[in-house]
Coordinates of C-alpha atoms in Angstrom, one line a residue:
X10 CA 22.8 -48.1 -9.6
X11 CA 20.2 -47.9 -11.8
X12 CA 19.5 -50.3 -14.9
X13 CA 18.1 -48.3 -17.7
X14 CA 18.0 -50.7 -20.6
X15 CA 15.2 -52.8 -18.6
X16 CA 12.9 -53.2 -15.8
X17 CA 15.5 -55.5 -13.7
X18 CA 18.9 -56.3 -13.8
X19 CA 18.9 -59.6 -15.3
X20 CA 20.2 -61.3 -11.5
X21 CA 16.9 -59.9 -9.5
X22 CA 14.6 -58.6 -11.8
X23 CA 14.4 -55.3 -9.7
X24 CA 16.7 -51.9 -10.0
X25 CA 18.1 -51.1 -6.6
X26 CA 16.7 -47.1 -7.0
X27 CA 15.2 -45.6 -4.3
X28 CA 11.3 -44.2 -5.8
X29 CA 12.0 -41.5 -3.3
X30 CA 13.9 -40.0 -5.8
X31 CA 11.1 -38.7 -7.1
X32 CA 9.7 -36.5 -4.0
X33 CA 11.4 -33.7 -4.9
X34 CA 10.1 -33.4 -8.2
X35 CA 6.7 -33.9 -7.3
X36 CA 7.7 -31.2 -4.6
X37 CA 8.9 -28.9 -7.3
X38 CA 5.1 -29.4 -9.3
X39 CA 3.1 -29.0 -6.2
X40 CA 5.0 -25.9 -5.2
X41 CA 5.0 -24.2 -8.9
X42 CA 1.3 -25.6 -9.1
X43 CA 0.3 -23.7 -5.9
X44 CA 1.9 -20.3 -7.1
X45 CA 0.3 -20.2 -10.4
X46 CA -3.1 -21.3 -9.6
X47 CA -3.6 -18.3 -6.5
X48 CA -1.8 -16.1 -8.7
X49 CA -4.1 -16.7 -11.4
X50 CA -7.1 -16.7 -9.7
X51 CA -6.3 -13.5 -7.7
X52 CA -5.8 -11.9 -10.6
X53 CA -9.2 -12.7 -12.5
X54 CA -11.0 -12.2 -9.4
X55 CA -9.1 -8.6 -9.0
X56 CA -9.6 -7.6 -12.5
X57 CA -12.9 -9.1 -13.7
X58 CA -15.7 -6.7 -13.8
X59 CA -18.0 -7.2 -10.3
X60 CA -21.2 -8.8 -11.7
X61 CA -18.7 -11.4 -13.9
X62 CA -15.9 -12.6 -10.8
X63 CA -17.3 -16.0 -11.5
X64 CA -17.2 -16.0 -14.7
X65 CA -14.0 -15.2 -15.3
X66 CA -12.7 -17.4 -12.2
X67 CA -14.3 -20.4 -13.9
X68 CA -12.8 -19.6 -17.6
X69 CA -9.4 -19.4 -15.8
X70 CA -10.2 -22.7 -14.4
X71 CA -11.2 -24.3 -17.7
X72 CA -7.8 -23.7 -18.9
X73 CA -6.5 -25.5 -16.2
X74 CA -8.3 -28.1 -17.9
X75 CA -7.2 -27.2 -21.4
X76 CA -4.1 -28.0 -19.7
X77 CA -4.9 -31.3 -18.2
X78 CA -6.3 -32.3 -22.1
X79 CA -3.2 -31.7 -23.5
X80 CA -1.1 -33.4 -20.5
X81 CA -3.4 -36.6 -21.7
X82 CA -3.0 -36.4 -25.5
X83 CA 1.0 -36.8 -24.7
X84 CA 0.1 -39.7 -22.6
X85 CA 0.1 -41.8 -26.0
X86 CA 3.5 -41.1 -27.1
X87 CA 5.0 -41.6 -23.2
X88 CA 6.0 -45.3 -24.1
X89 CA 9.7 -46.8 -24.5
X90 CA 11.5 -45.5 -27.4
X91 CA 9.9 -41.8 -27.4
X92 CA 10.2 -40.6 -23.4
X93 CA 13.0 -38.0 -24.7
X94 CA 11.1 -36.8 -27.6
X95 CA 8.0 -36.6 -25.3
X96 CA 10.0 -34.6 -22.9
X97 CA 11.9 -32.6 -25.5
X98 CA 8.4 -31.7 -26.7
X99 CA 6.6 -30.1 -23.9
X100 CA 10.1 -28.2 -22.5
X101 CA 10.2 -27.0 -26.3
X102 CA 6.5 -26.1 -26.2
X103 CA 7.0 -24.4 -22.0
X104 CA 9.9 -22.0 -23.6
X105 CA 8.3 -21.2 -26.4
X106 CA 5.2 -19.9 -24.5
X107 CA 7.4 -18.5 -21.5
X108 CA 8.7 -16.2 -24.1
X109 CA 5.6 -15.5 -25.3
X110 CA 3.9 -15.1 -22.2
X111 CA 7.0 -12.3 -21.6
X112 CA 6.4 -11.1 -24.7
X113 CA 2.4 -10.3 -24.6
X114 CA 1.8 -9.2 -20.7
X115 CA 5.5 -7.8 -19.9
X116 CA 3.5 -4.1 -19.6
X117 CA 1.6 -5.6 -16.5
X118 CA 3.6 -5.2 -14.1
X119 CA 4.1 -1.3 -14.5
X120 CA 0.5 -0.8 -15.1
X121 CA 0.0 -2.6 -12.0
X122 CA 2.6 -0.8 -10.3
X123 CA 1.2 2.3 -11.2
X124 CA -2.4 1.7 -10.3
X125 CA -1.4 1.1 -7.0
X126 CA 0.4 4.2 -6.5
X127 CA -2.3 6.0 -7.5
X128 CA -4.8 3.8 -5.2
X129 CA -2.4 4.7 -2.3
X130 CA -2.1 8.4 -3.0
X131 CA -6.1 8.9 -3.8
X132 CA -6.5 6.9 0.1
X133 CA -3.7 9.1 1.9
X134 CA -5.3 12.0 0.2
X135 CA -9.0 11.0 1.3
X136 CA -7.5 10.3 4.5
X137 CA -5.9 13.5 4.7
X138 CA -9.0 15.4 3.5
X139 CA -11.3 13.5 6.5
X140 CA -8.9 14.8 8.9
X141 CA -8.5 18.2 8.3
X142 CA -12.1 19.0 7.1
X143 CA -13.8 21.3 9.1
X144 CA -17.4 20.2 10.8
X145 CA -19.7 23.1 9.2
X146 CA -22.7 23.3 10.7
X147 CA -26.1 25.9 10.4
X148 CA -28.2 26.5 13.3
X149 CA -31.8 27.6 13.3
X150 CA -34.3 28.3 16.0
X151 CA -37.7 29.4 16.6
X152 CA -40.6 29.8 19.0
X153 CA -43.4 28.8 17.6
X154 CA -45.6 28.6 20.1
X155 CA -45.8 29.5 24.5
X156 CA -43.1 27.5 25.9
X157 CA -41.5 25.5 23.0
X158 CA -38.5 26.4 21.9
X159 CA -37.4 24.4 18.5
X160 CA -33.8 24.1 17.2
X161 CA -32.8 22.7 13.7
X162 CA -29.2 21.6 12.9
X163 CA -28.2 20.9 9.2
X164 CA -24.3 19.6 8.9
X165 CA -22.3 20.2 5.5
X166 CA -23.5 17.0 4.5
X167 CA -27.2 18.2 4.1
X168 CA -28.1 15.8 7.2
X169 CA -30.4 17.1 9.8
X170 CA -31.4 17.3 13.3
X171 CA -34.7 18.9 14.5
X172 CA -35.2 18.9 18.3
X173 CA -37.7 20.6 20.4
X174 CA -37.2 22.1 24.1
X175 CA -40.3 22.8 26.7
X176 CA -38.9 25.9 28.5
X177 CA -39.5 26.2 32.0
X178 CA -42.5 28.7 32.9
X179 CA -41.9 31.3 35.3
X180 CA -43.9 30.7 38.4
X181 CA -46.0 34.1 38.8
X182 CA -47.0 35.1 42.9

């Protein structure tokens, strides 16, 4: 088993534990890294006004940062004696903002919820609307001069069409 007290085990100098053992964690990290980061950036990029995306994509990412700073400043105190007040420390600090984080943005998700009902409806209802509109068009026609015959079409969207038409002459015997 494993020799906690030391680096070896006084007969080899080396523990006999596998540093596989750690895979899953880092599994664990990579995995939780993965769904916060495309969360978070989805929802900056989905909320931020249109002319600031970047903006507020990159001040997302500078937290990341923020967050890597931090990560660094407990760096010092990750030595022999304090590892389980390190640890103690940032699972203290992670609860206390989970429940903050709860706390602050729990009205999200029914907001959210609600928006996209309404998005849906206001689509099926647009849908809807283009299906069963009628096509109401005006006609208009005139003869202004021998042999021309000249027909305007104006749709219910206010678009137009002009054509003109030579009609055939009668042949006179």
């Amino acid at each position: 088993g494993p020799y906690y007290n030391a680096a070896g085990d006084g007969k080899n100098g080396f523990n006999d534990i596998s540093a596989a053992i750690q895979v899953p964690g880092y599994v664990l990290i990579a995995i939780a890294e993965i769904f916060a980061s495309i969360t978070g950036l989805e929802y900056a990029y989905k909320r931020a006004p249109e002319k600031m995306k970047s903006i507020v994509m990159s001040m997302f990412l500078f937290t990341n940062a923020g967050g890597s700073i931090l990560a660094f400043c407990f760096n010092s105190i990750s030595a022999n004696p304090y590892l389980v007040e390190n640890f103690a420390i940032v699972a203290g600090l992670m609860g206390a903002f989970t429940i903050l984080f709860f706390v602050c943005f729990r009205h999200y998700d029914t907001r959210e919820k609600q928006e996209n009902e309404d998005r849906m409806l206001k689509e099926s209802s647009d849908s809807k609307n283009q299906r069963t509109k009628k096509s109401e068009c005006a006609i208009d026609w005139d003869f202004p001069a021998d042999g021309v015959f000249v027909m305007k079409i104006v749709n219910s969207n206010g678009l137009s069409r002009l054509s003109t038409h030579s009609l055939p002459q009668p042949h006179l015997r």
